[in-house]
C-alpha cells in the first residue's frame, strides 16, 4: 500500500496530539485523585476539630470521660452532626454531568476516629492505628484527650468512587473531543503543507512528458517556496537547453549540408561532362573537404572539452612571449589581408600556469576570427598586461562590430551575426566557443565587448602563476 506524504504528515501530527492528550489525561486524573483526597482530608479535619470542641464541653460538664464511655455512639453522633441537617445527609445537587465535590461520608469517618484519654487509653471508637493524625481535646489549657484519625489512603466511599469515575469519564470525553478536533486540524494542515509538494510532483511529471513550459507558483516564503523557484529555474534551463539543442542540430546539419552540396554539385557536373576535372576543380573540391575536416575536428574538440576528457599539460608559461610568437607567425597573413597590427606587449615576462599548445590554439582562433571578419583595410590591436591576480590579454579589431544584444552570444556554438560575419567568410562558428572552453578549463574568463575602433574586443583573463600556485 502506497502511503503518501500527506498521510504521513497527518498520522505524525495525530500521533503527537494523541500522545500529548493521553499524557495530559493521565496527569489530570492523577492530580484530581490527589487533590480530591486532599479536599476530603481538609473537610474531615474541620469535622474533627468541631467534634473536639464539643467533646471538650462534655468533659468540662462531667469532669471525666465516663459519659462518653457509657455511650459509645455519642462520638459517632458528634462526627455526623457537622455533615447532617435535620437528620438528612448533605448530598450534592442532582443533575446531568459531573457532580460537585461532596462532604466526607460520616459513616466512613466514624470508622477511622478514636477518642483517647490523657493517658492514651481508648475511650470510644475503633482501635487506634499507627500514623494517625491527632487532634488534642483541651479544657482550660489542659489536654484531656486526643482524637486519633486514621489516614485516608484511597476513596473508600461508594459515592466518592462514583464521583471520581464521573470526573474520569469527563476527562476521557474531553480528550476524545480534543482528539477529533486535532485530527481535523491535522488533516487541514497536512493538506496545506503537502500542496506545494503535490504541485512539484505534478510539474516533474509534466517535464518528464516533455512540457518544459511548466511553471509552479511559489506562494510560500519558506524552503518549499525556494524549492518551487528552483524548480522553475530548472524548467527554464531545460527549455533553453532544448531550444539550444534544436538550434545546434539544425546548425550542424546546415554546416554539413553546405560543403556536401558543393561537393555533390561539382561531382555531378564532372560526371555529366559539364565540367572537366582540372586543377581548378580539384582545388575547389579540396577546399570543401578541408572545410568539412575543420568542422568535424572543431566539433570533436568541443565534445572533448565538454566531457572533460582532455588532459592539459600545465606548466609555467610566459604568456607575453607566447603571444608575441603567435603574432609574428600571423603577421604576413594580416598584412596580406590589409590589417594593420598594433602590439602592446611588455618586456617583462607575465607567467601563467597553462597548456602552451592549447593557449596557442586560443590565440590562433582569435586571429582567425579577425582575419575572416574584419573589413579591408582594417586594424588589430593586441595588448597584454596584469591586474592584482590575473594576466589580461585583449584583442581589439576594427569594423564591422557586433550589436550589443548579440555580444553575450558570440561564444555560443555556430553563432554568427549574419549581417556582417556570415558563412561566406568560411568560418565554422566554433572558434570562439573553443576559446571559451579552453580558457574556462584554465580557470580564466573570456568576454566580448564593443571595440573603440568599431569592431569586436575580446578580453581574456588568466590566473597568474603565483596565484595559481598559491
XYZ file of C-alpha atoms in Angstrom:
470
model
C 0.000 0.000 0.000
C 1.342 3.386 -1.010
C 1.427 5.887 1.850
C 1.608 9.465 0.633
C 3.437 12.291 2.378
C 0.082 13.862 3.253
C -0.991 10.718 5.090
C 2.385 10.519 6.842
C 2.127 14.148 7.987
C -1.468 13.590 9.128
C -0.531 10.465 11.079
C 2.516 12.147 12.611
C 0.510 15.146 13.800
C -2.314 12.933 15.062
C 0.078 10.657 16.981
C 1.759 13.675 18.573
C -1.600 15.138 19.604
C -2.803 11.730 20.859
C 0.342 11.319 22.943
C 0.004 14.794 24.422
C -3.687 14.228 25.204
C -3.009 10.846 26.792
C -0.278 12.295 28.990
C -2.463 15.253 29.867
C -5.401 12.978 30.738
C -3.182 10.763 32.906
C -1.660 13.723 34.739
C -5.076 15.336 35.162
C -6.553 12.116 36.550
C -3.647 11.649 38.957
C -3.803 15.283 40.023
C -7.584 15.060 40.506
C -7.340 11.999 42.724
C -4.624 13.552 44.833
C -6.467 16.856 45.032
C -9.759 15.186 45.855
C -8.148 13.225 48.672
C -6.646 16.456 49.996
C -10.047 18.113 49.772
C -11.765 15.310 51.696
C -8.970 15.324 54.287
C -9.403 19.051 54.881
C -13.147 18.562 55.282
C -12.549 15.779 57.771
C -10.128 17.948 59.696
C -12.804 20.603 60.126
C -15.295 17.980 61.319
C -12.797 16.514 63.801
C -11.905 19.982 65.128
C -15.601 20.737 65.658
C -16.108 17.382 67.398
C -13.073 18.072 69.577
C -14.645 21.354 70.727
C -17.936 19.610 71.651
C -16.081 16.817 73.442
C -14.231 19.459 75.461
C -17.600 20.873 76.604
C -18.821 17.382 77.577
C -15.639 16.741 79.564
C -15.959 20.107 81.283
C -19.534 19.281 82.274
C -18.781 15.737 83.533
C -15.209 16.216 84.688
C -14.223 12.913 83.002
C -14.930 10.657 80.027
C -17.464 8.470 81.816
C -20.377 9.806 79.787
C -18.637 9.023 76.501
C -17.540 5.571 77.689
C -21.096 4.718 78.720
C -22.464 5.881 75.372
C -20.068 4.716 72.593
C -22.380 6.061 69.863
C -22.013 9.598 71.174
C -18.696 10.090 69.352
C -20.285 8.992 66.068
C -23.185 11.419 66.513
C -20.759 14.256 67.175
C -18.843 13.451 63.995
C -22.045 13.106 61.947
C -23.679 16.278 63.278
C -21.430 18.556 61.200
C -22.409 16.970 57.896
C -26.143 16.453 58.512
C -29.042 18.847 58.724
C -32.235 17.793 60.482
C -31.311 14.137 60.054
C -30.750 14.391 56.284
C -27.217 13.949 54.859
C -25.882 16.779 52.745
C -25.754 15.465 49.173
C -24.623 17.214 46.003
C -27.210 18.806 43.753
C -28.667 16.271 41.324
C -28.349 16.955 37.640
C -26.575 15.920 34.456
C -22.825 15.921 34.149
C -20.156 15.550 36.817
C -21.233 16.260 40.373
C -19.602 18.824 42.582
C -17.336 17.545 45.365
C -19.375 16.187 48.266
C -18.649 16.262 52.031
C -16.961 13.248 53.624
C -19.093 10.219 54.402
C -19.793 10.352 58.191
C -20.029 6.581 58.492
C -16.684 6.117 56.816
C -15.175 8.835 59.019
C -16.508 7.226 62.304
C -14.685 4.028 61.396
C -11.367 5.860 61.479
C -11.705 8.151 64.532
C -10.733 7.074 68.046
C -11.027 9.111 71.230
C -8.114 8.616 73.627
C -7.872 9.940 77.183
C -4.951 11.932 78.530
C -3.054 8.710 79.205
C -3.544 7.481 75.627
C -6.086 4.842 76.556
C -9.036 4.329 74.140
C -12.310 5.891 75.286
C -14.514 5.374 72.203
C -14.145 4.284 68.596
C -12.088 1.583 66.872
C -8.583 0.670 67.976
C -6.075 3.375 67.017
C -3.656 2.813 64.129
C -0.102 3.923 63.573
C 0.467 7.028 61.529
C -2.856 8.519 62.582
C -3.476 12.248 62.666
C -4.031 13.571 66.204
C -6.229 16.448 67.354
C -5.996 17.467 71.023
C -9.095 17.986 73.163
C -8.185 20.869 75.507
C -10.048 22.086 78.584
C -8.785 25.225 80.316
C -5.430 24.909 78.576
C -5.024 21.274 79.629
C -5.119 18.349 77.202
C -7.672 15.882 78.475
C -7.912 13.734 75.375
C -6.908 13.158 71.793
C -8.929 12.410 68.659
C -6.878 9.974 66.563
C -7.870 9.883 62.873
C -6.507 7.058 60.722
C -5.252 8.460 57.401
C -7.373 8.055 54.289
C -5.296 6.209 51.700
C -7.929 5.910 48.983
C -11.517 6.714 48.195
C -13.426 4.093 50.138
C -16.925 5.543 49.933
C -19.073 4.363 47.041
C -20.281 7.919 46.466
C -16.681 9.160 46.377
C -15.726 6.457 43.893
C -18.743 7.285 41.737
C -17.776 10.929 41.775
C -14.187 10.060 40.781
C -15.450 7.850 37.941
C -17.660 10.666 36.660
C -14.715 13.012 36.654
C -12.595 10.410 34.870
C -15.327 9.908 32.274
C -15.482 13.655 31.717
C -11.703 13.792 31.207
C -11.861 10.947 28.676
C -14.746 12.574 26.767
C -12.906 15.883 26.648
C -9.746 14.114 25.417
C -11.722 12.299 22.675
C -13.358 15.543 21.547
C -9.959 17.263 21.506
C -8.501 14.358 19.518
C -11.256 14.567 16.905
C -10.778 18.312 16.626
C -6.985 17.869 16.411
C -7.397 15.198 13.716
C -9.460 17.626 11.632
C -6.876 20.375 12.083
C -4.087 17.880 11.289
C -5.814 16.877 8.059
C -6.136 20.526 7.020
C -2.512 21.265 7.928
C -1.258 18.134 6.151
C -3.122 19.151 3.004
C -1.744 22.694 3.169
C 1.809 21.520 3.861
C 1.827 18.977 1.057
C 0.129 21.156 -1.558
C 3.484 22.566 -2.814
C 4.898 19.035 -2.881
C 1.965 17.818 -4.949
C 2.466 20.762 -7.298
C 6.169 19.886 -7.622
C 5.343 16.250 -8.334
C 2.802 17.266 -10.972
C 5.297 19.666 -12.534
C 8.001 16.990 -12.571
C 5.640 14.616 -14.380
C 4.862 17.331 -16.924
C 8.551 17.972 -17.546
C 9.180 14.255 -17.850
C 6.463 14.220 -20.505
C 8.319 16.959 -22.396
C 6.331 20.022 -21.315
C 9.232 22.288 -20.359
C 6.925 25.314 -20.219
C 5.576 24.058 -16.874
C 5.949 26.537 -14.036
C 4.942 26.397 -10.364
C 3.557 29.367 -8.490
C 5.873 29.861 -5.458
C 3.237 31.054 -3.000
C 5.278 30.339 0.124
C 8.221 32.222 1.613
C 9.954 29.180 3.117
C 12.082 26.266 1.922
C 9.216 24.864 -0.159
C 8.845 28.249 -1.863
C 12.591 28.256 -2.577
C 12.258 24.740 -3.962
C 9.425 25.875 -6.255
C 11.547 28.775 -7.532
C 14.492 26.437 -8.113
C 12.146 24.101 -9.973
C 11.051 26.973 -12.222
C 14.665 27.881 -12.928
C 15.410 24.237 -13.721
C 12.422 24.069 -16.087
C 13.559 27.288 -17.747
C 17.086 25.935 -18.148
C 15.793 22.684 -19.620
C 13.588 24.647 -22.008
C 16.539 26.795 -23.072
C 18.746 23.723 -23.462
C 16.141 22.010 -25.593
C 15.859 25.075 -27.828
C 19.659 25.345 -27.985
C 19.935 21.658 -28.825
C 17.445 22.063 -31.671
C 19.357 25.076 -32.980
C 22.621 23.180 -32.536
C 21.404 20.198 -34.547
C 19.916 22.421 -37.229
C 23.114 24.474 -37.473
C 25.324 21.387 -37.684
C 23.077 19.935 -40.373
C 23.280 23.190 -42.288
C 27.043 23.421 -41.862
C 27.496 19.885 -43.144
C 24.960 20.263 -45.902
C 26.643 23.310 -47.479
C 30.059 21.743 -48.304
C 28.424 18.417 -49.155
C 26.092 20.162 -51.591
C 29.079 21.884 -53.204
C 30.950 18.593 -53.455
C 27.934 16.818 -54.910
C 27.357 19.612 -57.399
C 30.980 19.541 -58.512
C 30.992 15.752 -58.849
C 27.662 15.727 -60.723
C 28.968 18.380 -63.087
C 32.111 16.335 -63.761
C 30.037 13.171 -64.239
C 27.676 14.932 -66.679
C 30.587 16.411 -68.616
C 29.622 19.965 -67.743
C 32.983 20.468 -66.044
C 36.314 18.849 -66.568
C 38.425 17.555 -63.707
C 41.261 20.054 -63.885
C 43.410 21.837 -61.329
C 40.713 24.404 -60.551
C 38.099 21.715 -59.942
C 40.485 19.761 -57.752
C 41.300 22.853 -55.742
C 37.584 23.585 -55.191
C 36.889 20.020 -54.082
C 39.881 20.038 -51.739
C 38.729 23.325 -50.193
C 35.310 21.858 -49.389
C 36.898 18.698 -47.974
C 39.175 20.827 -45.777
C 36.147 22.774 -44.620
C 34.408 19.532 -43.673
C 37.500 18.270 -41.882
C 37.846 21.535 -39.976
C 34.186 21.437 -38.894
C 34.404 17.816 -37.753
C 37.670 18.500 -35.911
C 36.166 21.513 -34.134
C 33.091 19.517 -33.154
C 35.309 16.775 -31.798
C 37.382 19.262 -29.800
C 34.269 20.789 -28.272
C 32.909 17.386 -27.260
C 36.245 16.549 -25.650
C 36.318 19.852 -23.752
C 32.718 19.436 -22.575
C 33.306 15.896 -21.312
C 36.494 16.900 -19.541
C 38.380 14.111 -21.303
C 41.200 16.372 -22.492
C 44.370 16.234 -20.417
C 46.121 19.582 -20.040
C 49.881 19.627 -19.647
C 50.178 22.637 -17.383
C 53.456 24.422 -16.931
C 54.658 27.939 -16.227
C 54.288 29.858 -19.484
C 55.295 33.429 -20.320
C 52.028 34.452 -21.922
C 53.506 37.611 -23.475
C 56.316 35.709 -25.177
C 53.870 33.081 -26.456
C 51.518 35.776 -27.758
C 54.432 37.509 -29.477
C 55.404 34.329 -31.316
C 51.828 33.709 -32.459
C 51.510 37.282 -33.727
C 54.821 37.069 -35.507
C 53.713 33.920 -37.295
C 50.448 35.553 -38.421
C 51.957 38.930 -39.357
C 52.326 38.076 -43.036
C 48.705 36.909 -43.330
C 47.456 40.005 -41.558
C 49.439 42.240 -43.868
C 48.208 40.483 -46.999
C 44.630 40.870 -45.708
C 45.183 44.599 -45.277
C 45.019 44.510 -41.484
C 47.448 46.714 -39.576
C 48.773 45.093 -36.394
C 49.481 47.104 -33.235
C 51.225 45.240 -30.421
C 51.407 46.434 -26.850
C 53.422 43.703 -25.119
C 55.561 44.391 -22.029
C 59.190 43.411 -21.952
C 58.952 41.755 -18.545
C 57.547 38.207 -18.507
C 53.996 37.508 -17.340
C 53.842 33.901 -16.195
C 50.691 31.781 -16.042
C 50.096 28.085 -15.455
C 48.757 26.847 -18.784
C 48.965 24.260 -21.510
C 51.090 26.140 -24.023
C 49.683 24.290 -27.031
C 46.051 24.954 -26.042
C 46.774 28.579 -25.232
C 48.400 28.957 -28.648
C 45.209 27.486 -30.152
C 43.155 30.198 -28.394
C 45.337 32.992 -29.791
C 45.239 31.391 -33.245
C 41.431 31.188 -33.212
C 41.149 34.842 -32.206
C 43.463 35.851 -35.047
C 41.434 33.712 -37.489
C 38.294 35.475 -36.290
C 39.854 38.855 -37.109
C 41.201 37.666 -40.479
C 37.803 36.364 -41.582
C 35.535 39.157 -40.483
C 37.470 42.466 -40.340
C 36.807 44.768 -43.294
C 39.630 45.876 -45.576
C 41.570 47.983 -44.696
C 41.438 47.035 -41.056
C 43.308 47.242 -37.831
C 44.060 44.837 -34.960
C 45.411 45.941 -31.591
C 46.744 43.250 -29.229
C 47.802 44.091 -25.677
C 48.934 42.162 -22.627
C 49.025 43.341 -19.043
C 48.276 42.316 -15.463
C 45.941 43.060 -12.594
C 46.460 42.058 -8.971
C 45.929 38.352 -9.681
C 45.420 37.904 -13.421
C 47.080 38.282 -16.785
C 44.830 40.320 -19.123
C 45.063 39.871 -22.918
C 42.973 42.000 -25.279
C 42.244 41.543 -28.989
C 40.514 44.628 -30.438
C 39.771 44.919 -34.167
C 38.073 47.442 -36.427
C 34.647 47.281 -38.044
C 32.315 45.616 -38.608
C 31.132 45.403 -34.999
C 28.646 43.219 -33.192
C 25.263 44.503 -31.955
C 25.104 44.971 -28.192
C 22.344 42.357 -27.832
C 24.491 39.749 -29.589
C 27.687 40.221 -27.549
C 26.640 37.683 -24.932
C 26.148 35.014 -27.618
C 29.346 35.318 -29.637
C 30.782 32.361 -27.700
C 27.778 30.156 -28.478
C 28.426 27.312 -30.844
C 27.712 28.049 -34.509
C 26.520 31.548 -33.650
C 27.109 34.274 -36.225
C 25.940 37.806 -36.672
C 24.539 37.207 -40.162
C 24.637 40.803 -41.299
C 28.399 41.165 -41.110
C 30.034 37.881 -40.095
C 28.235 35.372 -42.305
C 29.182 31.980 -43.649
C 30.587 33.461 -46.813
C 33.841 34.073 -44.943
C 34.297 30.373 -44.407
C 34.186 30.084 -40.620
C 32.501 27.207 -38.823
C 31.194 29.351 -35.980
C 33.003 27.173 -33.415
C 36.286 29.020 -32.942
C 35.160 31.351 -30.143
C 33.274 28.510 -28.434
C 36.516 26.505 -28.381
C 38.354 29.536 -26.974
C 35.868 29.831 -24.126
C 36.110 26.107 -23.320
C 39.922 26.233 -23.146
C 40.095 29.459 -21.124
C 37.469 28.203 -18.661
C 39.426 24.953 -18.214
C 42.433 27.089 -17.234
C 40.431 28.825 -14.511
C 40.185 32.037 -16.506
C 37.453 34.037 -18.189
C 36.746 35.484 -21.604
C 34.236 38.134 -22.596
C 33.259 40.145 -25.669
C 32.741 43.902 -25.842
C 32.486 46.549 -28.485
C 35.861 47.863 -29.569
C 36.683 51.583 -29.606
C 37.777 51.027 -33.234
C 34.275 49.946 -34.254
C 34.835 46.208 -34.184
C 34.974 43.471 -31.535
C 37.020 43.485 -28.329
C 37.870 40.104 -26.776
C 39.230 40.226 -23.205
C 40.952 37.150 -21.715
C 41.879 36.816 -18.056
C 44.157 34.035 -16.837
C 45.346 33.490 -13.239
C 48.958 34.448 -12.666
C 51.344 31.623 -11.879
C 51.953 32.854 -8.332
C 48.193 32.993 -7.687
C 47.563 29.574 -9.239
C 50.425 28.093 -7.227
C 49.083 29.572 -4.012
